Amino acid sequence: MLEYSLIAGILFGVFFGFMALGLNLIFGVMQVVNLAHGDFVVLGGYLAVVAYSSAHVNPLMSLILALVLFVVVAYVLYFPLIPRLTKSKDPEMLSLILFFGLSQIIEALDVIGFGNNPRSLPLAIMGSVPLHFLGQNYQMAWVITALVSLIMIGVTYGFLYYTRIGYAARAVMGNRDEAMASGLPVAQTSAIIFAVGIGLAAMAGVMSPFMIGSIDPSTGLGLTTIAFAIVVIGSLGNPLGSVLGGLVYGISVMLMQTYFSSWSNLVPYLLLLIIVLVKPSGLLGRGVRNA
Amino acid sequence: MRKRKQTMALFSLSAALLGTTLAGCGTSSTTSVPPAKNVSQITIGTLYAGSGSFATSSLPEYDGLKFWANQVNKAGGVFVKALNKKVPIKIVAYNDQSSATTATSLYSQLISVNHVNILVADFGSVLTSVAVPVAEENKMVLFDQSGTGTTFFTPNNPYIVLTSLPNSGLWPDSLAQYLIGKHYSRIAILYDTNDFDQSQDQTLVTKLKAAGITPVYNSGVPTSTSSYSVLLNNIAQTKPQAVIEFGYPNNDVSFLQALKASGSHYKMVFTVFPGQLPSLFTSSVGPSAINGTYTYPAPPLISHAHVNYGMDSSQFIAAFKKATGDNANFLNIAGYNTGLIIQKTLQTANSLSQLSLRHAVSRFSGTIETLDGKFQINSEGAQTGETLPVGKISANAQGQVSVQLMTPLS
């Protein structure tokens, strides 16, 4: 049981690290907290469900569709929302209110568009034969979702470290004012990172029915809470921290489900509390962020 | 330090923002009986969950209650014995968004602001649990549609009547009989940690132990659980013959989804809600995921033969389809059945005082049989007339669901 819990926790954690990545990118560059993050994940999930149920589009194809669609939508959404926020005296606080409102609007639109019933994808789409590893069977859908998540984390890392926009984004994460003084296109970089962050959330959403069973309009709030806990555990503003935070979260949840199942929903809050008290800057802290 | 401040600020403000979604604080007051001559309509106050995790169940139940009210109003209103005339029904309903906190203030608002004549609880034990103390404090009879938690019914509280389902402590009676009769000795039970599911677990475990069977696995999980793969793996390690899962619809969906993906097979798999919401399950997990599993079948999957009050199942299905365009499910029937119990109460009560209404319910208890089964309550207001049989589901590729009864229908 321990082996299974650990490996399932890693698979689960890699996915949740990927799910939280967009939230962390947006916070790192713009200092705004996207409380609607989970709702964009849910929208990605609905896109996959609708694409599969209406046209039998494989979720792996829906990943590309979600990325393109949500990058465009978020890029358009950026200009009326974010510049005003970042110019305010307290963008973090105002962003909470703004994105909470956006979250409520998206949830209401989900109810109108898709109803309240939970929606899911058949796990057999990803293969009906489980993966046999160390004497245990693991759902193929979980394995493929974790692989997709790892690839996307790698691609995001490459984007941040090997592209001009990525360099600029990391410079803005380090110090926005200095980046601006150096002549970097801060506004354009922010818009692109906002679009990429939402696009990544939607991509995670496409795979989410495989990991969390089903989605409904109210799922977003819980996912935002988990993503936020993961980001704080890893380190706010540090994308690598999301991966580490995701792993800590995933393994903790699976171990709790195995040994103290009644208490498993306490995990994100408990971890958050411990991190805030013991290492407020997160597990990776400032050292890595400034490296 | 800055990050820490941000984190703390986020949570403080998030809590404040969530607080703004609440409908305001209610005040408690004791209800007064309106003079009979001034009553021109009967106002029924209720809540529904327009969003959130209980919306799936709450909205169809509310639709059933509205359907009943429309039917009654089309016929000129409900006959009220205390007025010796028919008066129209008016429903006042608020959206609690599946939040027990929001529901608490809204129940108070229905009583003290809207001055409703009849108070009806929202779906299920979670949203009913907060109505029970509010109703008792305000001396209002709570018509509890489907909140079946055993803790709601106490000897000192006359202000509650369970209308549409038996007390959840009674639900697993037939399930326990079936498991014992099949001589299953290795039984795994997974339940959600809420009143509704915990009381079922306690009853089942007690009955099994009395028959000399100790479950090989018996664990609770939070009601918010959506990932069941590790739990199923842990269950598989105990090599059970029968796996029983007590959850709400969203839990059952995720459980059956994960079970199907795990490739594990057991002689018997039991979940609660496919018998009440079969179309939800065929659309969300596919017919193959519920085919061959066991459940508590409820109308319209099963029909009660001796209906002597209100429509029978086939009449209801046809009328509901005509009125709403939707296919009826059990929760529509539960809402309609609540309306029938209210109707019979008003036809029986000598006055509109709350205790008179409650005494009226006791008077006709055991004498009527609706499409939901025999209506009979005990002295604490808990439903004891209906029992839930165990049924085995057959679902074909087109999503048509039928049930073979494995234990007798009461």
Short mmCIF file of C-alpha atoms in Angstrom, two decimals, chain B residues 162-329:
data_model
loop_
_atom_site.label_atom_id
_atom_site.label_comp_id
_atom_site.label_asym_id
_atom_site.label_seq_id
_atom_site.Cartn_x
_atom_site.Cartn_y
_atom_site.Cartn_z
CA LEU B 162 -39.28 13.47 7.16
CA THR B 163 -41.39 13.18 4.03
CA SER B 164 -39.76 11.27 1.22
CA LEU B 165 -37.16 8.82 2.39
CA PRO B 166 -36.58 6.66 5.44
CA ASN B 167 -34.20 7.73 8.16
CA SER B 168 -30.73 6.91 6.79
CA GLY B 169 -30.08 4.59 9.70
CA LEU B 170 -32.76 2.33 8.20
CA TRP B 171 -31.49 2.46 4.62
CA PRO B 172 -29.02 -0.42 4.85
CA ASP B 173 -31.48 -2.88 6.48
CA SER B 174 -32.20 -4.70 3.25
CA LEU B 175 -28.58 -4.37 2.12
CA ALA B 176 -27.37 -6.05 5.32
CA GLN B 177 -29.94 -8.83 4.91
CA TYR B 178 -28.82 -9.39 1.35
CA LEU B 179 -25.10 -9.50 2.20
CA ILE B 180 -25.71 -11.88 5.09
CA GLY B 181 -28.00 -14.03 2.93
CA LYS B 182 -25.33 -14.31 0.24
CA HIS B 183 -22.81 -15.44 2.90
CA TYR B 184 -20.30 -12.76 1.94
CA SER B 185 -17.68 -12.81 4.65
CA ARG B 186 -15.22 -10.32 3.13
CA ILE B 187 -16.96 -6.96 2.83
CA ALA B 188 -15.28 -3.58 2.24
CA ILE B 189 -17.13 -0.37 3.11
CA LEU B 190 -16.10 3.13 2.06
CA TYR B 191 -18.27 5.98 3.30
CA ASP B 192 -18.30 9.77 3.29
CA THR B 193 -17.95 11.47 6.64
CA ASN B 194 -21.37 13.17 6.81
CA ASP B 195 -24.53 12.36 8.77
CA PHE B 196 -26.22 10.65 5.83
CA ASP B 197 -23.43 8.25 4.94
CA GLN B 198 -21.97 7.72 8.40
CA SER B 199 -25.31 6.59 9.79
CA GLN B 200 -25.65 4.09 6.96
CA ASP B 201 -22.17 2.78 7.70
CA GLN B 202 -22.92 2.44 11.41
CA THR B 203 -26.14 0.54 10.78
CA LEU B 204 -24.58 -1.78 8.24
CA VAL B 205 -21.53 -2.54 10.37
CA THR B 206 -23.72 -3.17 13.44
CA LYS B 207 -25.96 -5.59 11.52
CA LEU B 208 -23.04 -7.38 9.91
CA LYS B 209 -21.25 -7.76 13.23
CA ALA B 210 -24.43 -9.13 14.77
CA ALA B 211 -24.28 -11.80 12.07
CA GLY B 212 -20.64 -12.51 12.88
CA ILE B 213 -19.17 -10.58 9.93
CA THR B 214 -16.49 -7.97 10.51
CA PRO B 215 -15.80 -5.82 7.43
CA VAL B 216 -12.30 -6.29 6.07
CA TYR B 217 -12.18 -2.58 5.24
CA ASN B 218 -14.24 0.21 6.76
CA SER B 219 -12.97 3.75 6.21
CA GLY B 220 -14.47 7.22 5.94
CA VAL B 221 -13.39 9.87 3.47
CA PRO B 222 -14.31 13.57 3.29
CA THR B 223 -17.45 14.30 1.27
CA SER B 224 -15.31 16.46 -1.03
CA THR B 225 -13.26 13.43 -2.13
CA SER B 226 -13.03 13.07 -5.91
CA SER B 227 -10.00 10.81 -6.32
CA TYR B 228 -10.65 7.17 -5.45
CA SER B 229 -7.81 5.27 -7.13
CA VAL B 230 -5.59 4.91 -4.08
CA LEU B 231 -8.59 4.08 -1.90
CA LEU B 232 -9.64 1.39 -4.38
CA ASN B 233 -6.14 -0.01 -4.40
CA ASN B 234 -6.20 -0.17 -0.60
CA ILE B 235 -9.57 -1.92 -0.77
CA ALA B 236 -8.23 -4.41 -3.34
CA GLN B 237 -5.44 -5.37 -0.94
CA THR B 238 -8.06 -6.71 1.47
CA LYS B 239 -9.50 -9.03 -1.23
CA PRO B 240 -13.17 -8.29 -0.60
CA GLN B 241 -16.09 -10.14 -2.17
CA ALA B 242 -18.39 -7.12 -1.87
CA VAL B 243 -17.46 -3.42 -2.02
CA ILE B 244 -19.99 -0.95 -0.61
CA GLU B 245 -19.62 2.80 -1.21
CA PHE B 246 -21.87 5.24 0.64
CA GLY B 247 -21.58 8.71 -0.90
CA TYR B 248 -23.42 11.56 -2.59
CA PRO B 249 -23.93 11.56 -6.39
CA ASN B 250 -20.61 13.27 -7.17
CA ASN B 251 -18.77 10.74 -4.99
CA ASP B 252 -20.53 7.80 -6.61
CA VAL B 253 -19.66 9.12 -10.08
CA SER B 254 -15.95 9.45 -9.24
CA PHE B 255 -15.90 6.11 -7.40
CA LEU B 256 -17.47 4.18 -10.29
CA GLN B 257 -15.22 5.97 -12.78
CA ALA B 258 -12.10 4.99 -10.82
CA LEU B 259 -13.37 1.44 -10.28
CA LYS B 260 -13.90 0.97 -13.99
CA ALA B 261 -10.39 2.25 -14.73
CA SER B 262 -8.80 0.08 -12.05
CA GLY B 263 -9.83 -3.11 -13.82
CA SER B 264 -10.77 -4.68 -10.47
CA HIS B 265 -13.80 -6.95 -10.34
CA TYR B 266 -15.83 -7.96 -7.30
CA LYS B 267 -18.84 -10.21 -6.85
CA MET B 268 -20.83 -7.22 -5.70
CA VAL B 269 -20.32 -3.45 -5.97
CA PHE B 270 -22.90 -1.22 -4.32
CA THR B 271 -23.41 2.53 -4.62
CA VAL B 272 -26.35 4.66 -3.44
CA PHE B 273 -27.40 7.10 -6.14
CA PRO B 274 -27.56 5.18 -9.46
CA GLY B 275 -30.95 3.96 -8.25
CA GLN B 276 -32.18 7.52 -7.84
CA LEU B 277 -30.43 9.30 -10.72
CA PRO B 278 -29.73 6.65 -13.37
CA SER B 279 -29.51 9.09 -16.27
CA LEU B 280 -26.85 11.13 -14.47
CA PHE B 281 -24.69 8.01 -14.20
CA THR B 282 -25.19 6.75 -17.73
CA SER B 283 -24.25 10.18 -19.09
CA SER B 284 -21.29 10.82 -16.81
CA VAL B 285 -19.60 7.42 -16.41
CA GLY B 286 -21.30 5.43 -19.15
CA PRO B 287 -23.79 2.55 -18.91
CA SER B 288 -21.03 -0.06 -18.59
CA ALA B 289 -19.80 1.48 -15.32
CA ILE B 290 -23.12 0.83 -13.55
CA ASN B 291 -24.18 -2.32 -15.39
CA GLY B 292 -24.19 -5.24 -12.95
CA THR B 293 -23.70 -3.05 -9.89
CA TYR B 294 -26.17 -2.86 -7.00
CA THR B 295 -28.08 0.08 -5.59
CA TYR B 296 -31.17 1.17 -3.69
CA PRO B 297 -33.69 1.42 -6.53
CA ALA B 298 -36.26 4.17 -6.10
CA PRO B 299 -39.25 5.31 -8.14
CA PRO B 300 -39.55 5.64 -11.11
CA LEU B 301 -37.17 2.67 -11.50
CA ILE B 302 -39.61 0.77 -9.30
CA SER B 303 -43.35 1.31 -8.85
CA HIS B 304 -45.51 1.08 -5.76
CA ALA B 305 -48.74 -0.73 -6.55
CA HIS B 306 -51.17 0.56 -3.91
CA VAL B 307 -51.04 4.33 -4.32
CA ASN B 308 -54.05 5.91 -2.59
CA TYR B 309 -52.99 9.57 -2.53
CA GLY B 310 -51.77 11.68 -5.48
CA MET B 311 -50.58 10.42 -8.84
CA ASP B 312 -49.02 7.01 -9.32
CA SER B 313 -45.63 6.67 -11.02
CA SER B 314 -46.85 6.38 -14.60
CA GLN B 315 -49.26 9.31 -14.20
CA PHE B 316 -46.52 11.41 -12.64
CA ILE B 317 -43.98 10.59 -15.35
CA ALA B 318 -46.44 11.57 -18.09
CA ALA B 319 -47.66 14.74 -16.35
CA PHE B 320 -44.16 15.87 -15.40
CA LYS B 321 -42.92 15.35 -18.96
CA LYS B 322 -45.87 17.32 -20.30
CA ALA B 323 -45.39 20.16 -17.84
CA THR B 324 -41.62 20.50 -17.90
CA GLY B 325 -40.40 18.62 -20.95
CA ASP B 326 -38.03 16.61 -18.73
CA ASN B 327 -37.95 12.93 -17.89
CA ALA B 328 -38.83 12.46 -14.22
CA ASN B 329 -36.25 11.12 -11.79
#
